[in-house]
PDB file of C-alpha atoms in Angstrom:
ATOM      1  CA  MET A   1      47.567 -17.814  60.084  1.00  0.00           C
ATOM      2  CA  PRO A   2      46.333 -14.354  61.145  1.00  0.00           C
ATOM      3  CA  VAL A   3      47.845 -13.000  64.347  1.00  0.00           C
ATOM      4  CA  VAL A   4      45.873 -10.261  66.113  1.00  0.00           C
ATOM      5  CA  LEU A   5      47.789  -8.055  68.533  1.00  0.00           C
ATOM      6  CA  VAL A   6      45.885  -6.074  71.173  1.00  0.00           C
ATOM      7  CA  ALA A   7      48.018  -3.202  72.437  1.00  0.00           C
ATOM      8  CA  ASN A   8      47.959   0.168  74.173  1.00  0.00           C
ATOM      9  CA  PRO A   9      50.603   1.765  76.422  1.00  0.00           C
ATOM     10  CA  LYS A  10      48.002   2.616  79.066  1.00  0.00           C
ATOM     11  CA  GLY A  11      46.898   0.122  81.673  1.00  0.00           C
ATOM     12  CA  GLY A  12      43.259  -0.579  82.437  1.00  0.00           C
ATOM     13  CA  VAL A  13      41.899   0.311  79.000  1.00  0.00           C
ATOM     14  CA  GLY A  14      40.353  -3.081  78.301  1.00  0.00           C
ATOM     15  CA  LYS A  15      43.090  -4.943  76.400  1.00  0.00           C
ATOM     16  CA  SER A  16      42.304  -8.293  78.011  1.00  0.00           C
ATOM     17  CA  THR A  17      38.568  -7.804  77.448  1.00  0.00           C
ATOM     18  CA  ILE A  18      39.211  -7.231  73.747  1.00  0.00           C
ATOM     19  CA  ALA A  19      41.744 -10.071  73.443  1.00  0.00           C
ATOM     20  CA  THR A  20      39.597 -12.712  75.142  1.00  0.00           C
ATOM     21  CA  ASN A  21      36.484 -11.763  73.179  1.00  0.00           C
ATOM     22  CA  ILE A  22      38.391 -11.861  69.871  1.00  0.00           C
ATOM     23  CA  ALA A  23      39.621 -15.333  70.785  1.00  0.00           C
ATOM     24  CA  GLY A  24      36.059 -16.288  71.710  1.00  0.00           C
ATOM     25  CA  TYR A  25      34.777 -14.982  68.397  1.00  0.00           C
ATOM     26  CA  PHE A  26      37.321 -16.976  66.395  1.00  0.00           C
ATOM     27  CA  ALA A  27      36.520 -20.098  68.423  1.00  0.00           C
ATOM     28  CA  SER A  28      32.797 -19.603  67.774  1.00  0.00           C
ATOM     29  CA  ARG A  29      33.588 -19.717  64.052  1.00  0.00           C
ATOM     30  CA  GLY A  30      35.186 -23.139  64.429  1.00  0.00           C
ATOM     31  CA  HIS A  31      38.806 -21.968  64.192  1.00  0.00           C
ATOM     32  CA  ALA A  32      41.743 -23.523  66.055  1.00  0.00           C
ATOM     33  CA  VAL A  33      42.611 -20.568  68.283  1.00  0.00           C
ATOM     34  CA  MET A  34      45.521 -19.773  70.564  1.00  0.00           C
ATOM     35  CA  LEU A  35      45.557 -16.910  73.063  1.00  0.00           C
ATOM     36  CA  GLY A  36      48.852 -15.560  74.397  1.00  0.00           C
ATOM     37  CA  ASP A  37      49.663 -13.013  77.068  1.00  0.00           C
ATOM     38  CA  VAL A  38      52.992 -11.199  77.427  1.00  0.00           C
ATOM     39  CA  ASP A  39      51.730  -9.067  80.315  1.00  0.00           C
ATOM     40  CA  ARG A  40      53.301  -9.979  83.662  1.00  0.00           C
ATOM     41  CA  GLN A  41      49.829  -9.946  85.224  1.00  0.00           C
ATOM     42  CA  GLN A  42      48.798 -12.765  82.833  1.00  0.00           C
ATOM     43  CA  SER A  43      45.109 -11.755  82.897  1.00  0.00           C
ATOM     44  CA  SER A  44      44.282 -13.578  79.677  1.00  0.00           C
ATOM     45  CA  ARG A  45      46.048 -16.717  80.866  1.00  0.00           C
ATOM     46  CA  LEU A  46      44.085 -16.563  84.122  1.00  0.00           C
ATOM     47  CA  TRP A  47      40.894 -16.239  82.071  1.00  0.00           C
ATOM     48  CA  LEU A  48      41.811 -19.343  80.083  1.00  0.00           C
ATOM     49  CA  GLY A  49      42.164 -21.219  83.367  1.00  0.00           C
ATOM     50  CA  LEU A  50      38.570 -20.288  84.232  1.00  0.00           C
ATOM     51  CA  ARG A  51      37.176 -21.414  80.872  1.00  0.00           C
ATOM     52  CA  PRO A  52      34.779 -24.360  81.329  1.00  0.00           C
ATOM     53  CA  PRO A  53      35.417 -27.638  79.474  1.00  0.00           C
ATOM     54  CA  ILE A  54      32.093 -27.371  77.637  1.00  0.00           C
ATOM     55  CA  ALA A  55      33.102 -24.062  76.007  1.00  0.00           C
ATOM     56  CA  ARG A  56      34.677 -24.040  72.561  1.00  0.00           C
ATOM     57  CA  PRO A  57      38.398 -24.707  73.003  1.00  0.00           C
ATOM     58  CA  ILE A  58      40.993 -21.948  73.059  1.00  0.00           C
ATOM     59  CA  SER A  59      44.590 -23.076  73.575  1.00  0.00           C
ATOM     60  CA  THR A  60      47.295 -21.302  75.534  1.00  0.00           C
ATOM     61  CA  TRP A  61      49.958 -19.610  73.429  1.00  0.00           C
ATOM     62  CA  GLU A  62      52.986 -19.848  75.676  1.00  0.00           C
ATOM     63  CA  ALA A  63      54.299 -16.317  76.108  1.00  0.00           C
ATOM     64  CA  SER A  64      55.687 -14.606  79.191  1.00  0.00           C
ATOM     65  CA  GLY A  65      56.988 -11.170  80.021  1.00  0.00           C
ATOM     66  CA  ASP A  66      60.677 -12.065  79.680  1.00  0.00           C
ATOM     67  CA  SER A  67      61.114 -14.722  76.998  1.00  0.00           C
ATOM     68  CA  THR A  68      60.934 -14.542  73.225  1.00  0.00           C
ATOM     69  CA  VAL A  69      57.470 -15.227  71.813  1.00  0.00           C
ATOM     70  CA  VAL A  70      57.528 -18.364  69.679  1.00  0.00           C
ATOM     71  CA  ARG A  71      55.057 -18.600  66.797  1.00  0.00           C
ATOM     72  CA  PRO A  72      52.113 -20.939  67.468  1.00  0.00           C
ATOM     73  CA  PRO A  73      52.503 -24.553  66.309  1.00  0.00           C
ATOM     74  CA  ARG A  74      51.079 -26.015  63.136  1.00  0.00           C
ATOM     75  CA  GLY A  75      47.398 -26.696  63.322  1.00  0.00           C
ATOM     76  CA  THR A  76      46.664 -23.278  64.813  1.00  0.00           C
ATOM     77  CA  THR A  77      44.581 -21.211  62.410  1.00  0.00           C
ATOM     78  CA  HIS A  78      44.144 -17.992  64.412  1.00  0.00           C
ATOM     79  CA  ALA A  79      46.172 -16.404  67.223  1.00  0.00           C
ATOM     80  CA  VAL A  80      45.542 -13.494  69.580  1.00  0.00           C
ATOM     81  CA  LEU A  81      48.200 -11.805  71.701  1.00  0.00           C
ATOM     82  CA  ASP A  82      47.466  -9.659  74.759  1.00  0.00           C
ATOM     83  CA  THR A  83      50.160  -7.159  75.763  1.00  0.00           C
ATOM     84  CA  PRO A  84      51.178  -5.132  78.832  1.00  0.00           C
ATOM     85  CA  ALA A  85      50.955  -1.448  79.589  1.00  0.00           C
ATOM     86  CA  GLY A  86      54.119   0.414  78.684  1.00  0.00           C
ATOM     87  CA  LEU A  87      54.890  -1.828  75.718  1.00  0.00           C
ATOM     88  CA  HIS A  88      58.175  -0.592  74.217  1.00  0.00           C
ATOM     89  CA  GLY A  89      61.688  -1.505  73.137  1.00  0.00           C
ATOM     90  CA  TRP A  90      62.569  -4.974  71.863  1.00  0.00           C
ATOM     91  CA  ARG A  91      59.278  -6.447  73.075  1.00  0.00           C
ATOM     92  CA  PHE A  92      57.283  -3.896  71.096  1.00  0.00           C
ATOM     93  CA  LYS A  93      59.263  -4.639  67.934  1.00  0.00           C
ATOM     94  CA  GLU A  94      59.017  -8.397  68.467  1.00  0.00           C
ATOM     95  CA  VAL A  95      55.244  -8.621  68.867  1.00  0.00           C
ATOM     96  CA  LEU A  96      54.588  -6.087  66.115  1.00  0.00           C
ATOM     97  CA  ALA A  97      56.675  -8.219  63.729  1.00  0.00           C
ATOM     98  CA  LEU A  98      54.337 -11.147  64.449  1.00  0.00           C
ATOM     99  CA  ALA A  99      51.120  -9.209  63.929  1.00  0.00           C
ATOM    100  CA  ASP A 100      48.891  -9.102  60.883  1.00  0.00           C
ATOM    101  CA  ARG A 101      46.372  -6.870  62.632  1.00  0.00           C
ATOM    102  CA  VAL A 102      46.688  -4.551  65.614  1.00  0.00           C
ATOM    103  CA  ILE A 103      43.684  -3.452  67.655  1.00  0.00           C
ATOM    104  CA  VAL A 104      44.220  -0.466  69.935  1.00  0.00           C
ATOM    105  CA  PRO A 105      41.543  -0.080  72.641  1.00  0.00           C
ATOM    106  CA  LEU A 106      41.064   3.529  73.680  1.00  0.00           C
ATOM    107  CA  GLN A 107      39.069   5.117  76.493  1.00  0.00           C
ATOM    108  CA  PRO A 108      37.637   8.652  76.160  1.00  0.00           C
ATOM    109  CA  SER A 109      39.906  10.346  78.718  1.00  0.00           C
ATOM    110  CA  ILE A 110      42.435  13.044  77.920  1.00  0.00           C
ATOM    111  CA  PHE A 111      45.259  10.966  79.430  1.00  0.00           C
ATOM    112  CA  ASP A 112      44.451   7.921  77.316  1.00  0.00           C
ATOM    113  CA  ILE A 113      44.112  10.033  74.200  1.00  0.00           C
ATOM    114  CA  TYR A 114      47.561  11.640  74.489  1.00  0.00           C
ATOM    115  CA  ALA A 115      49.299   8.373  75.417  1.00  0.00           C
ATOM    116  CA  THR A 116      47.648   6.639  72.481  1.00  0.00           C
ATOM    117  CA  ARG A 117      48.638   9.400  70.040  1.00  0.00           C
ATOM    118  CA  ASP A 118      52.349   8.699  70.619  1.00  0.00           C
ATOM    119  CA  PHE A 119      51.796   4.955  70.506  1.00  0.00           C
ATOM    120  CA  LEU A 120      49.962   5.151  67.188  1.00  0.00           C
ATOM    121  CA  ASP A 121      52.802   7.189  65.727  1.00  0.00           C
ATOM    122  CA  ARG A 122      55.243   4.430  66.709  1.00  0.00           C
ATOM    123  CA  LEU A 123      52.944   1.772  65.296  1.00  0.00           C
ATOM    124  CA  MET A 124      52.674   3.547  61.964  1.00  0.00           C
ATOM    125  CA  GLU A 125      56.449   3.958  61.770  1.00  0.00           C
ATOM    126  CA  GLN A 126      57.386   0.381  62.586  1.00  0.00           C
ATOM    127  CA  ARG A 127      54.608  -1.757  61.149  1.00  0.00           C
ATOM    128  CA  ARG A 128      55.434  -3.928  58.136  1.00  0.00           C
ATOM    129  CA  ALA A 129      54.227  -1.486  55.483  1.00  0.00           C
ATOM    130  CA  GLU A 130      50.564  -2.026  54.622  1.00  0.00           C
ATOM    131  CA  LYS A 131      50.561  -5.686  55.593  1.00  0.00           C
ATOM    132  CA  THR A 132      49.889  -4.844  59.226  1.00  0.00           C
ATOM    133  CA  LYS A 133      46.424  -3.331  59.552  1.00  0.00           C
ATOM    134  CA  ILE A 134      45.660  -1.085  62.525  1.00  0.00           C
ATOM    135  CA  GLY A 135      42.243  -0.293  63.997  1.00  0.00           C
ATOM    136  CA  LEU A 136      40.905   1.552  67.043  1.00  0.00           C
ATOM    137  CA  VAL A 137      38.125   0.455  69.380  1.00  0.00           C
ATOM    138  CA  GLY A 138      36.529   2.946  71.769  1.00  0.00           C
ATOM    139  CA  MET A 139      36.104   1.373  75.203  1.00  0.00           C
ATOM    140  CA  ARG A 140      33.469   2.160  77.833  1.00  0.00           C
ATOM    141  CA  VAL A 141      32.051   4.887  75.641  1.00  0.00           C
ATOM    142  CA  ASN A 142      28.868   6.738  76.558  1.00  0.00           C
ATOM    143  CA  ALA A 143      27.876   8.565  73.373  1.00  0.00           C
ATOM    144  CA  ARG A 144      25.984  11.226  75.348  1.00  0.00           C
ATOM    145  CA  THR A 145      29.059  12.658  77.107  1.00  0.00           C
ATOM    146  CA  LEU A 146      31.572  15.411  76.371  1.00  0.00           C
ATOM    147  CA  ALA A 147      34.349  12.824  76.772  1.00  0.00           C
ATOM    148  CA  ALA A 148      32.896  10.867  73.857  1.00  0.00           C
ATOM    149  CA  ASP A 149      32.815  14.050  71.768  1.00  0.00           C
ATOM    150  CA  ARG A 150      36.488  14.682  72.604  1.00  0.00           C
ATOM    151  CA  LEU A 151      37.352  11.118  71.616  1.00  0.00           C
ATOM    152  CA  ASN A 152      35.602  11.480  68.272  1.00  0.00           C
ATOM    153  CA  GLU A 153      37.446  14.744  67.580  1.00  0.00           C
ATOM    154  CA  PHE A 154      40.763  13.055  68.315  1.00  0.00           C
ATOM    155  CA  ILE A 155      40.005  10.044  66.158  1.00  0.00           C
ATOM    156  CA  ALA A 156      38.895  12.155  63.195  1.00  0.00           C
ATOM    157  CA  GLY A 157      42.426  13.402  62.558  1.00  0.00           C
ATOM    158  CA  LEU A 158      44.280  10.114  62.872  1.00  0.00           C
ATOM    159  CA  GLY A 159      43.736   8.399  59.558  1.00  0.00           C
ATOM    160  CA  VAL A 160      43.230   5.110  61.422  1.00  0.00           C
ATOM    161  CA  PRO A 161      39.875   3.322  61.117  1.00  0.00           C
ATOM    162  CA  VAL A 162      37.577   3.186  64.118  1.00  0.00           C
ATOM    163  CA  LEU A 163      36.207  -0.339  64.241  1.00  0.00           C
ATOM    164  CA  GLY A 164      33.564   0.334  66.850  1.00  0.00           C
ATOM    165  CA  GLU A 165      32.700   1.673  70.276  1.00  0.00           C
ATOM    166  CA  LEU A 166      31.874  -0.645  73.177  1.00  0.00           C
ATOM    167  CA  ARG A 167      29.650   0.443  76.013  1.00  0.00           C
ATOM    168  CA  ASP A 168      30.415   0.140  79.721  1.00  0.00           C
ATOM    169  CA  THR A 169      28.511  -2.946  80.839  1.00  0.00           C
ATOM    170  CA  GLN A 170      28.798  -5.626  83.498  1.00  0.00           C
ATOM    171  CA  ASN A 171      28.308  -8.289  80.819  1.00  0.00           C
ATOM    172  CA  TYR A 172      32.050  -8.346  80.159  1.00  0.00           C
ATOM    173  CA  VAL A 173      32.927  -8.557  83.857  1.00  0.00           C
ATOM    174  CA  GLN A 174      30.451 -11.315  84.627  1.00  0.00           C
ATOM    175  CA  LEU A 175      31.370 -13.407  81.605  1.00  0.00           C
ATOM    176  CA  ALA A 176      35.117 -13.017  82.202  1.00  0.00           C
ATOM    177  CA  ALA A 177      34.705 -14.331  85.750  1.00  0.00           C
ATOM    178  CA  ARG A 178      33.425 -17.587  84.195  1.00  0.00           C
ATOM    179  CA  GLY A 179      36.032 -17.800  81.425  1.00  0.00           C
ATOM    180  CA  LEU A 180      33.438 -16.905  78.801  1.00  0.00           C
ATOM    181  CA  THR A 181      32.855 -14.290  76.113  1.00  0.00           C
ATOM    182  CA  LEU A 182      29.881 -12.704  74.385  1.00  0.00           C
ATOM    183  CA  PHE A 183      30.200 -15.407  71.739  1.00  0.00           C
ATOM    184  CA  ASP A 184      29.785 -18.301  74.173  1.00  0.00           C
ATOM    185  CA  ILE A 185      26.245 -17.633  75.356  1.00  0.00           C
ATOM    186  CA  ALA A 186      22.787 -17.267  73.848  1.00  0.00           C
ATOM    187  CA  PRO A 187      22.855 -14.183  71.563  1.00  0.00           C
ATOM    188  CA  GLY A 188      19.603 -12.857  72.960  1.00  0.00           C
ATOM    189  CA  ARG A 189      21.219 -12.255  76.355  1.00  0.00           C
ATOM    190  CA  VAL A 190      23.864  -9.897  74.939  1.00  0.00           C
ATOM    191  CA  GLN A 191      22.275  -8.709  71.710  1.00  0.00           C
ATOM    192  CA  ARG A 192      23.179  -5.049  72.146  1.00  0.00           C
ATOM    193  CA  ASP A 193      26.831  -5.887  72.761  1.00  0.00           C
ATOM    194  CA  LEU A 194      27.021  -8.293  69.826  1.00  0.00           C
ATOM    195  CA  GLU A 195      25.692  -5.535  67.584  1.00  0.00           C
ATOM    196  CA  GLN A 196      28.556  -3.299  68.715  1.00  0.00           C
ATOM    197  CA  TRP A 197      31.015  -6.100  67.935  1.00  0.00           C
ATOM    198  CA  GLN A 198      29.690  -6.723  64.424  1.00  0.00           C
ATOM    199  CA  PRO A 199      31.920  -4.192  62.600  1.00  0.00           C
ATOM    200  CA  ILE A 200      34.951  -5.363  64.610  1.00  0.00           C
ATOM    201  CA  CYS A 201      34.311  -8.968  63.574  1.00  0.00           C
ATOM    202  CA  GLU A 202      33.890  -7.957  59.941  1.00  0.00           C
ATOM    203  CA  TRP A 203      37.270  -6.170  60.057  1.00  0.00           C
ATOM    204  CA  LEU A 204      38.924  -9.234  61.591  1.00  0.00           C
ATOM    205  CA  GLU A 205      37.607 -11.439  58.796  1.00  0.00           C
ATOM    206  CA  ALA A 206      38.258  -9.016  55.905  1.00  0.00           C
TER     207      ALA A 206
END
């Protein structure tokens, strides 16, 4: 059972957006999916509560900010875990030990870049050798800005694959408010965003 961890030490970088849409993608493929959230704010859990009954099912992976995360039960084929800002210490080691893949969302600001540099170093040191694959996703990226150029310069020296760059769009906000993802609605309504997700999905399935 693949476990996908979504993590970054910075708050507000789009971790819950990534986590919920990964869960939605897996569900759209017919998988038995669980979504957990060890952030005290429980944004992903709140999103699950908004999900309409007619949408493809995604189960709650019971995980809180204080207790040990228990592996999902039998019958689950795919799991996604959302994490808090400032992830460190025993919690960092615990969730990383569960993960097969780690996605690190990153915004093109100098503060996010430097915080993520240290976090990536820790990830590379403590992951389970090559079994745990790590990938970056640029969030709210406008390719025509100097910030995007700075982000690309930073990424070029990391040795970590960039899975894609997601634009800043209200599609994510509006869908999240209804407990939905890009993968729950007619593709024609979000075609540009689905195209940006294509390489991310291919990496998840590889």
